Structure formats: structure tokens, C-alpha cells
Amino acid sequence: DAGVIQSPRHEVTEMGQEVTLRCKPISGHDYLFWYRQTMMRGLELLIYFNNNVPIDDSGMPEDRFSAKMPNASFSTLKIQPSEPRDSAVYFCASSEGGGMLDTQYFGPGTRLTVL
Amino acid sequence: RKEVEQDPGPFNVPEGATVAFNCTYSNSASQSFFWYRQDCRKEPKLLMSVYSSGNEDGRFTAQLNRASQYISLLIRDSKLSDSATYLCVVNIKSGYSTLTFGKGTMLLVSP
């Protein structure tokens, strides 16, 4: 069975450009999470969805970031306009349930560089 | 105080050695605890959950001390393939799978 799929794997863009990151969760998983990882701050939760509905977006850094989940098999994280400090690895993860012991499975990540 | 704190390391150990990592968490209401492993330039993967009674999975043993608010991971008979960053993870919000990650402890196992 395929794991969490993310695209692109690498993205290099210039400051001010729009960036769209994509994620396909594991089939049957009801929860989807977006994380950002940097050396300085480690792995941070940005937002998560349950059954395509955003539940908690308190980790989204600012209005330049937005996330959508139009259906159970697809989600996007958009940054507009992008800034150099957005450079990070962005991970998408999914889990079958939202219980405390439900395992989150991570995708391979998108390495974003904003010049 | 940071929510989840770990010694970043690196811990350099020879093959066959026993190594232990600790992690402290600040929120006494934390509900569940995990160790994730992250290889260089890869995604985090669940290594093991940490139960109140402690648990063991092969060469790996995890312990939880709620009174002192720390979690430990013990690796016995280290292998070269154990070289990775180990992330301490805490679920702080009750009822929802919102994980808070430590920055990780790097382990380097040498021949």
C-alpha cells in the first residue's frame, strides 16, 4: 500500500512567488496534518484536518499561509507571497483516527528554498 | 521553558554499546508519549510508544516517569543502522492527535 505522497520533493523559488505544496494521505485515513521542520524550531504542527475539515490552524504562522483539503485524498498548503524565512522542509502526515495512540505516518517531505 | 526538551547530542558510541537518551516535558497534563526516529533527510517514523509501565521492543526500552516528567529511551547492543536522530514526542491535548516534537537527539554509531 502506498504511503503518504507529497509533491514536489524539492522546490526552489524566489521571494514573493506563490508556492503550492501537495499531499495525498494514506487511503482510509481520516486525519491529515501539515508540519514544518527547521533547524532552529524543529518540527512544528501547522494545521490539521479531520474528514477534510480544518480543526486547528493555530500553528499557521501568518496569513500568507493557507491550507485546503477539497476531498479525502488531496490537500494543499499554499504560501503567498513566499519569503526566505519560509525555507524549511514541509511534511504531510496522516492517521487513521484522532486518538492519542493513533500513529501518524509521514510523507517524504517537500524541501522548500526561497531565495 | 520549552514544551519538550532533548539533549541535541550527538552521542557518539561504538557498535555494541548501550546508550540512553532522556527527554523532559513541561505540561503535566500530557497524555501520551512516543519516540520517533528520523534518518538524515528523511521523514520521521514511529519507533515506539511509551507506556506508564515501561515497554520493550527488542533492543529498545522506553520508560516514562510522570512524577518527574521525563521519558527515556535505552538502546542496547547498538548497530550502525541505529545512527539517526531520535525525536521525543508528546501528545499534550487530550483527545486529539496533536503531537509536540522535541528537536531530537542525534546518535552516531561507529564501527
PDB file of C-alpha atoms in Angstrom:
ATOM      1  CA  ASP A   1       0.000   0.000   0.000  1.00  0.00           C
ATOM      2  CA  ALA A   2       1.351   3.431  -0.884  1.00  0.00           C
ATOM      3  CA  GLY A   3       2.311   5.701   1.959  1.00  0.00           C
ATOM      4  CA  VAL A   4       1.704   9.426   2.176  1.00  0.00           C
ATOM      5  CA  ILE A   5       2.662  11.061  -1.098  1.00  0.00           C
ATOM      6  CA  GLN A   6       3.961  14.611  -1.344  1.00  0.00           C
ATOM      7  CA  SER A   7       4.910  16.746  -4.287  1.00  0.00           C
ATOM      8  CA  PRO A   8       7.109  18.351  -5.272  1.00  0.00           C
ATOM      9  CA  ARG A   9      10.004  16.823  -3.338  1.00  0.00           C
ATOM     10  CA  HIS A  10      12.108  19.936  -3.855  1.00  0.00           C
ATOM     11  CA  GLU A  11      11.071  23.476  -4.650  1.00  0.00           C
ATOM     12  CA  VAL A  12      13.280  26.476  -5.220  1.00  0.00           C
ATOM     13  CA  THR A  13      11.547  29.786  -5.732  1.00  0.00           C
ATOM     14  CA  GLU A  14      12.160  33.478  -5.425  1.00  0.00           C
ATOM     15  CA  MET A  15      10.834  35.715  -2.731  1.00  0.00           C
ATOM     16  CA  GLY A  16       7.353  36.963  -3.495  1.00  0.00           C
ATOM     17  CA  GLN A  17       6.330  33.976  -5.579  1.00  0.00           C
ATOM     18  CA  GLU A  18       3.414  31.705  -4.753  1.00  0.00           C
ATOM     19  CA  VAL A  19       4.268  28.193  -3.650  1.00  0.00           C
ATOM     20  CA  THR A  20       1.840  25.264  -3.554  1.00  0.00           C
ATOM     21  CA  LEU A  21       2.701  22.024  -1.800  1.00  0.00           C
ATOM     22  CA  ARG A  22       0.590  18.923  -2.350  1.00  0.00           C
ATOM     23  CA  CYS A  23      -0.233  15.882  -0.274  1.00  0.00           C
ATOM     24  CA  LYS A  24      -2.106  12.636  -0.793  1.00  0.00           C
ATOM     25  CA  PRO A  25      -2.812  10.868   2.504  1.00  0.00           C
ATOM     26  CA  ILE A  26      -2.997   7.136   3.011  1.00  0.00           C
ATOM     27  CA  SER A  27      -6.333   5.837   1.800  1.00  0.00           C
ATOM     28  CA  GLY A  28      -8.806   5.461   4.630  1.00  0.00           C
ATOM     29  CA  HIS A  29      -7.051   7.852   6.959  1.00  0.00           C
ATOM     30  CA  ASP A  30      -9.387  10.476   8.354  1.00  0.00           C
ATOM     31  CA  TYR A  31      -6.768  12.855   9.741  1.00  0.00           C
ATOM     32  CA  LEU A  32      -4.240  14.883   7.818  1.00  0.00           C
ATOM     33  CA  PHE A  33      -1.509  17.049   9.299  1.00  0.00           C
ATOM     34  CA  TRP A  34       0.886  19.636   7.878  1.00  0.00           C
ATOM     35  CA  TYR A  35       4.208  20.170   9.680  1.00  0.00           C
ATOM     36  CA  ARG A  36       7.213  22.377   9.085  1.00  0.00           C
ATOM     37  CA  GLN A  37      10.747  21.437  10.152  1.00  0.00           C
ATOM     38  CA  THR A  38      13.677  23.818  10.558  1.00  0.00           C
ATOM     39  CA  MET A  39      16.960  23.521  12.397  1.00  0.00           C
ATOM     40  CA  MET A  40      16.029  26.368  14.713  1.00  0.00           C
ATOM     41  CA  ARG A  41      12.491  25.367  15.654  1.00  0.00           C
ATOM     42  CA  GLY A  42      12.387  21.654  14.980  1.00  0.00           C
ATOM     43  CA  LEU A  43       9.149  20.048  13.796  1.00  0.00           C
ATOM     44  CA  GLU A  44       6.069  22.231  14.247  1.00  0.00           C
ATOM     45  CA  LEU A  45       2.432  21.434  13.563  1.00  0.00           C
ATOM     46  CA  LEU A  46       0.882  23.991  11.227  1.00  0.00           C
ATOM     47  CA  ILE A  47      -2.657  22.716  10.748  1.00  0.00           C
ATOM     48  CA  TYR A  48      -4.649  19.508  10.782  1.00  0.00           C
ATOM     49  CA  PHE A  49      -7.857  18.269   9.192  1.00  0.00           C
ATOM     50  CA  ASN A  50     -10.434  15.696  10.216  1.00  0.00           C
ATOM     51  CA  ASN A  51     -12.633  14.362   7.416  1.00  0.00           C
ATOM     52  CA  ASN A  52     -11.483  17.240   5.193  1.00  0.00           C
ATOM     53  CA  VAL A  53     -12.454  19.898   7.757  1.00  0.00           C
ATOM     54  CA  PRO A  54      -9.726  22.100   9.310  1.00  0.00           C
ATOM     55  CA  ILE A  55      -9.759  21.515  13.060  1.00  0.00           C
ATOM     56  CA  ASP A  56      -6.825  23.515  14.387  1.00  0.00           C
ATOM     57  CA  ASP A  57      -4.842  26.048  12.375  1.00  0.00           C
ATOM     58  CA  SER A  58      -3.255  27.802  15.340  1.00  0.00           C
ATOM     59  CA  GLY A  59       0.181  26.785  14.131  1.00  0.00           C
ATOM     60  CA  MET A  60      -0.118  28.553  10.786  1.00  0.00           C
ATOM     61  CA  PRO A  61       2.475  31.326  11.038  1.00  0.00           C
ATOM     62  CA  GLU A  62       0.555  34.099   9.318  1.00  0.00           C
ATOM     63  CA  ASP A  63      -1.979  34.979   6.668  1.00  0.00           C
ATOM     64  CA  ARG A  64       0.462  34.208   3.914  1.00  0.00           C
ATOM     65  CA  PHE A  65      -0.124  30.526   4.662  1.00  0.00           C
ATOM     66  CA  SER A  66      -3.324  28.729   3.729  1.00  0.00           C
ATOM     67  CA  ALA A  67      -4.308  25.069   3.544  1.00  0.00           C
ATOM     68  CA  LYS A  68      -7.184  23.268   1.920  1.00  0.00           C
ATOM     69  CA  MET A  69      -8.480  19.746   1.730  1.00  0.00           C
ATOM     70  CA  PRO A  70     -11.084  19.589  -1.043  1.00  0.00           C
ATOM     71  CA  ASN A  71     -11.514  15.824  -0.730  1.00  0.00           C
ATOM     72  CA  ALA A  72     -10.310  12.857   1.291  1.00  0.00           C
ATOM     73  CA  SER A  73      -7.381  12.146  -0.991  1.00  0.00           C
ATOM     74  CA  PHE A  74      -5.844  15.553  -1.539  1.00  0.00           C
ATOM     75  CA  SER A  75      -4.606  18.555   0.402  1.00  0.00           C
ATOM     76  CA  THR A  76      -2.605  21.639  -0.446  1.00  0.00           C
ATOM     77  CA  LEU A  77      -0.530  24.069   1.555  1.00  0.00           C
ATOM     78  CA  LYS A  78      -0.060  27.409  -0.136  1.00  0.00           C
ATOM     79  CA  ILE A  79       2.331  30.224   0.684  1.00  0.00           C
ATOM     80  CA  GLN A  80       1.652  33.557  -0.982  1.00  0.00           C
ATOM     81  CA  PRO A  81       3.839  35.559  -1.112  1.00  0.00           C
ATOM     82  CA  SER A  82       6.797  33.433  -0.082  1.00  0.00           C
ATOM     83  CA  GLU A  83       9.689  34.814   1.973  1.00  0.00           C
ATOM     84  CA  PRO A  84      13.204  33.476   2.628  1.00  0.00           C
ATOM     85  CA  ARG A  85      12.272  32.623   6.223  1.00  0.00           C
ATOM     86  CA  ASP A  86       9.736  30.134   4.870  1.00  0.00           C
ATOM     87  CA  SER A  87      12.619  27.925   3.754  1.00  0.00           C
ATOM     88  CA  ALA A  88      12.129  24.604   5.520  1.00  0.00           C
ATOM     89  CA  VAL A  89      11.070  21.015   5.000  1.00  0.00           C
ATOM     90  CA  TYR A  90       7.300  20.683   4.939  1.00  0.00           C
ATOM     91  CA  PHE A  91       5.879  17.319   5.934  1.00  0.00           C
ATOM     92  CA  CYS A  92       2.394  15.993   5.486  1.00  0.00           C
ATOM     93  CA  ALA A  93       1.221  13.171   7.745  1.00  0.00           C
ATOM     94  CA  SER A  94      -1.956  11.170   8.073  1.00  0.00           C
ATOM     95  CA  SER A  95      -3.517   8.917  10.670  1.00  0.00           C
ATOM     96  CA  GLU A  96      -6.455   6.576  10.704  1.00  0.00           C
ATOM     97  CA  GLY A  97      -8.035   8.102  13.780  1.00  0.00           C
ATOM     98  CA  GLY A  98      -7.537  11.038  16.087  1.00  0.00           C
ATOM     99  CA  GLY A  99      -6.986   9.092  19.246  1.00  0.00           C
ATOM    100  CA  MET A 100      -3.986   9.607  21.436  1.00  0.00           C
ATOM    101  CA  LEU A 101      -2.372   6.390  20.314  1.00  0.00           C
ATOM    102  CA  ASP A 102      -3.152   6.647  16.615  1.00  0.00           C
ATOM    103  CA  THR A 103       0.081   6.527  14.670  1.00  0.00           C
ATOM    104  CA  GLN A 104       0.862   9.371  12.325  1.00  0.00           C
ATOM    105  CA  TYR A 105       2.537   8.351   9.080  1.00  0.00           C
ATOM    106  CA  PHE A 106       4.693  10.988   7.452  1.00  0.00           C
ATOM    107  CA  GLY A 107       5.306  11.650   3.798  1.00  0.00           C
ATOM    108  CA  PRO A 108       8.824  12.172   2.445  1.00  0.00           C
ATOM    109  CA  GLY A 109       8.533  15.944   2.745  1.00  0.00           C
ATOM    110  CA  THR A 110       8.966  18.894   0.427  1.00  0.00           C
ATOM    111  CA  ARG A 111      12.229  20.765   0.804  1.00  0.00           C
ATOM    112  CA  LEU A 112      11.439  24.418   0.098  1.00  0.00           C
ATOM    113  CA  THR A 113      14.082  27.038  -0.572  1.00  0.00           C
ATOM    114  CA  VAL A 114      13.011  30.649  -1.006  1.00  0.00           C
ATOM    115  CA  LEU A 115      15.736  32.867  -2.413  1.00  0.00           C
TER     116      LEU A 115
ATOM    117  CA  ARG B   1      10.532  26.624  29.253  1.00  0.00           C
ATOM    118  CA  LYS B   2      10.235  24.607  26.063  1.00  0.00           C
ATOM    119  CA  GLU B   3       7.423  22.077  25.923  1.00  0.00           C
ATOM    120  CA  VAL B   4       9.638  19.134  25.043  1.00  0.00           C
ATOM    121  CA  GLU B   5      13.381  19.284  25.624  1.00  0.00           C
ATOM    122  CA  GLN B   6      16.101  16.934  24.486  1.00  0.00           C
ATOM    123  CA  ASP B   7      19.873  16.961  24.509  1.00  0.00           C
ATOM    124  CA  PRO B   8      20.724  17.505  20.823  1.00  0.00           C
ATOM    125  CA  GLY B   9      23.908  15.409  21.049  1.00  0.00           C
ATOM    126  CA  PRO B  10      25.474  13.996  19.023  1.00  0.00           C
ATOM    127  CA  PHE B  11      26.026  10.871  21.021  1.00  0.00           C
ATOM    128  CA  ASN B  12      28.976   9.039  19.524  1.00  0.00           C
ATOM    129  CA  VAL B  13      29.108   5.377  20.541  1.00  0.00           C
ATOM    130  CA  PRO B  14      30.856   2.253  19.234  1.00  0.00           C
ATOM    131  CA  GLU B  15      28.928  -0.701  17.896  1.00  0.00           C
ATOM    132  CA  GLY B  16      27.639  -2.896  20.678  1.00  0.00           C
ATOM    133  CA  ALA B  17      27.424  -0.101  23.212  1.00  0.00           C
ATOM    134  CA  THR B  18      24.394   0.749  25.303  1.00  0.00           C
ATOM    135  CA  VAL B  19      23.154   4.320  25.042  1.00  0.00           C
ATOM    136  CA  ALA B  20      20.351   6.177  26.767  1.00  0.00           C
ATOM    137  CA  PHE B  21      18.506   9.370  25.893  1.00  0.00           C
ATOM    138  CA  ASN B  22      16.302  11.423  28.140  1.00  0.00           C
ATOM    139  CA  CYS B  23      13.585  13.891  27.331  1.00  0.00           C
ATOM    140  CA  THR B  24      11.642  16.242  29.613  1.00  0.00           C
ATOM    141  CA  TYR B  25       8.221  17.706  29.010  1.00  0.00           C
ATOM    142  CA  SER B  26       6.677  20.734  30.664  1.00  0.00           C
ATOM    143  CA  ASN B  27       2.954  20.048  30.574  1.00  0.00           C
ATOM    144  CA  SER B  28       1.888  17.747  33.390  1.00  0.00           C
ATOM    145  CA  ALA B  29      -1.402  17.130  31.586  1.00  0.00           C
ATOM    146  CA  SER B  30       0.367  15.387  28.708  1.00  0.00           C
ATOM    147  CA  GLN B  31      -1.492  12.277  27.716  1.00  0.00           C
ATOM    148  CA  SER B  32       0.657  10.065  25.541  1.00  0.00           C
ATOM    149  CA  PHE B  33       4.285   9.727  24.639  1.00  0.00           C
ATOM    150  CA  PHE B  34       6.322   8.384  21.740  1.00  0.00           C
ATOM    151  CA  TRP B  35       9.784   8.038  20.316  1.00  0.00           C
ATOM    152  CA  TYR B  36      10.160   8.699  16.606  1.00  0.00           C
ATOM    153  CA  ARG B  37      13.260   8.055  14.558  1.00  0.00           C
ATOM    154  CA  GLN B  38      14.376  10.321  11.727  1.00  0.00           C
ATOM    155  CA  ASP B  39      17.147   9.384   9.337  1.00  0.00           C
ATOM    156  CA  CYS B  40      19.118  12.119   7.633  1.00  0.00           C
ATOM    157  CA  ARG B  41      16.961  13.952   5.077  1.00  0.00           C
ATOM    158  CA  LYS B  42      14.083  11.529   5.620  1.00  0.00           C
ATOM    159  CA  GLU B  43      10.706  11.685   7.297  1.00  0.00           C
ATOM    160  CA  PRO B  44      10.108  10.838  10.964  1.00  0.00           C
ATOM    161  CA  LYS B  45       8.879   7.327  11.648  1.00  0.00           C
ATOM    162  CA  LEU B  46       7.331   5.946  14.808  1.00  0.00           C
ATOM    163  CA  LEU B  47       9.833   3.880  16.765  1.00  0.00           C
ATOM    164  CA  MET B  48       7.704   3.051  19.767  1.00  0.00           C
ATOM    165  CA  SER B  49       5.003   4.320  22.067  1.00  0.00           C
ATOM    166  CA  VAL B  50       5.875   4.857  25.714  1.00  0.00           C
ATOM    167  CA  TYR B  51       3.586   3.382  28.319  1.00  0.00           C
ATOM    168  CA  SER B  52       3.395   4.160  32.007  1.00  0.00           C
ATOM    169  CA  SER B  53       4.642   0.704  32.916  1.00  0.00           C
ATOM    170  CA  GLY B  54       7.578   0.957  30.531  1.00  0.00           C
ATOM    171  CA  ASN B  55       7.894  -1.149  27.429  1.00  0.00           C
ATOM    172  CA  GLU B  56      10.488  -3.020  25.477  1.00  0.00           C
ATOM    173  CA  ASP B  57      10.829  -3.804  21.790  1.00  0.00           C
ATOM    174  CA  GLY B  58      13.862  -5.909  21.066  1.00  0.00           C
ATOM    175  CA  ARG B  59      16.934  -3.852  21.852  1.00  0.00           C
ATOM    176  CA  PHE B  60      14.883  -0.753  22.660  1.00  0.00           C
ATOM    177  CA  THR B  61      13.394   0.065  26.053  1.00  0.00           C
ATOM    178  CA  ALA B  62      11.252   3.103  26.789  1.00  0.00           C
ATOM    179  CA  GLN B  63      10.382   4.403  30.224  1.00  0.00           C
ATOM    180  CA  LEU B  64       8.041   7.113  31.455  1.00  0.00           C
ATOM    181  CA  ASN B  65       8.345   8.957  34.753  1.00  0.00           C
ATOM    182  CA  ARG B  66       5.246  11.101  35.181  1.00  0.00           C
ATOM    183  CA  ALA B  67       6.277  12.485  38.566  1.00  0.00           C
ATOM    184  CA  SER B  68       9.487  13.917  37.149  1.00  0.00           C
ATOM    185  CA  GLN B  69       8.012  14.496  33.696  1.00  0.00           C
ATOM    186  CA  TYR B  70      10.639  12.724  31.697  1.00  0.00           C
ATOM    187  CA  ILE B  71      10.830   9.945  29.155  1.00  0.00           C
ATOM    188  CA  SER B  72      13.825   7.796  28.394  1.00  0.00           C
ATOM    189  CA  LEU B  73      14.950   5.561  25.553  1.00  0.00           C
ATOM    190  CA  LEU B  74      17.581   2.878  26.064  1.00  0.00           C
ATOM    191  CA  ILE B  75      19.253   1.185  23.108  1.00  0.00           C
ATOM    192  CA  ARG B  76      21.257  -1.942  23.825  1.00  0.00           C
ATOM    193  CA  ASP B  77      23.839  -3.536  21.548  1.00  0.00           C
ATOM    194  CA  SER B  78      23.930  -0.535  19.203  1.00  0.00           C
ATOM    195  CA  LYS B  79      24.107  -1.222  15.469  1.00  0.00           C
ATOM    196  CA  LEU B  80      25.471   1.009  12.738  1.00  0.00           C
ATOM    197  CA  SER B  81      21.916   1.206  11.403  1.00  0.00           C
ATOM    198  CA  ASP B  82      20.768   2.825  14.656  1.00  0.00           C
ATOM    199  CA  SER B  83      22.521   6.040  13.601  1.00  0.00           C
ATOM    200  CA  ALA B  84      19.724   8.578  13.313  1.00  0.00           C
ATOM    201  CA  THR B  85      18.028  11.392  15.180  1.00  0.00           C
ATOM    202  CA  TYR B  86      15.599  10.293  17.864  1.00  0.00           C
ATOM    203  CA  LEU B  87      12.629  12.566  18.451  1.00  0.00           C
ATOM    204  CA  CYS B  88      10.762  12.647  21.732  1.00  0.00           C
ATOM    205  CA  VAL B  89       7.080  13.282  21.082  1.00  0.00           C
ATOM    206  CA  VAL B  90       4.306  14.222  23.466  1.00  0.00           C
ATOM    207  CA  ASN B  91       0.576  14.460  22.910  1.00  0.00           C
ATOM    208  CA  ILE B  92      -0.420  17.422  25.032  1.00  0.00           C
ATOM    209  CA  LYS B  93      -4.002  17.991  24.007  1.00  0.00           C
ATOM    210  CA  SER B  94      -6.388  15.471  25.419  1.00  0.00           C
ATOM    211  CA  GLY B  95      -8.484  13.591  22.909  1.00  0.00           C
ATOM    212  CA  TYR B  96      -6.798  14.783  19.736  1.00  0.00           C
ATOM    213  CA  SER B  97      -3.729  13.583  17.973  1.00  0.00           C
ATOM    214  CA  THR B  98      -1.779  16.847  18.195  1.00  0.00           C
ATOM    215  CA  LEU B  99       1.815  15.918  18.696  1.00  0.00           C
ATOM    216  CA  THR B 100       4.549  18.158  20.055  1.00  0.00           C
ATOM    217  CA  PHE B 101       8.028  17.150  18.950  1.00  0.00           C
ATOM    218  CA  GLY B 102      11.346  17.686  20.644  1.00  0.00           C
ATOM    219  CA  LYS B 103      14.173  18.808  18.383  1.00  0.00           C
ATOM    220  CA  GLY B 104      15.774  15.406  18.605  1.00  0.00           C
ATOM    221  CA  THR B 105      18.926  13.711  19.815  1.00  0.00           C
ATOM    222  CA  MET B 106      21.432  12.634  17.216  1.00  0.00           C
ATOM    223  CA  LEU B 107      23.048   9.220  17.594  1.00  0.00           C
ATOM    224  CA  LEU B 108      26.141   8.185  15.667  1.00  0.00           C
ATOM    225  CA  VAL B 109      27.220   4.563  15.953  1.00  0.00           C
ATOM    226  CA  SER B 110      30.720   3.855  14.688  1.00  0.00           C
ATOM    227  CA  PRO B 111      32.397   0.557  13.760  1.00  0.00           C
TER     228      PRO B 111
END
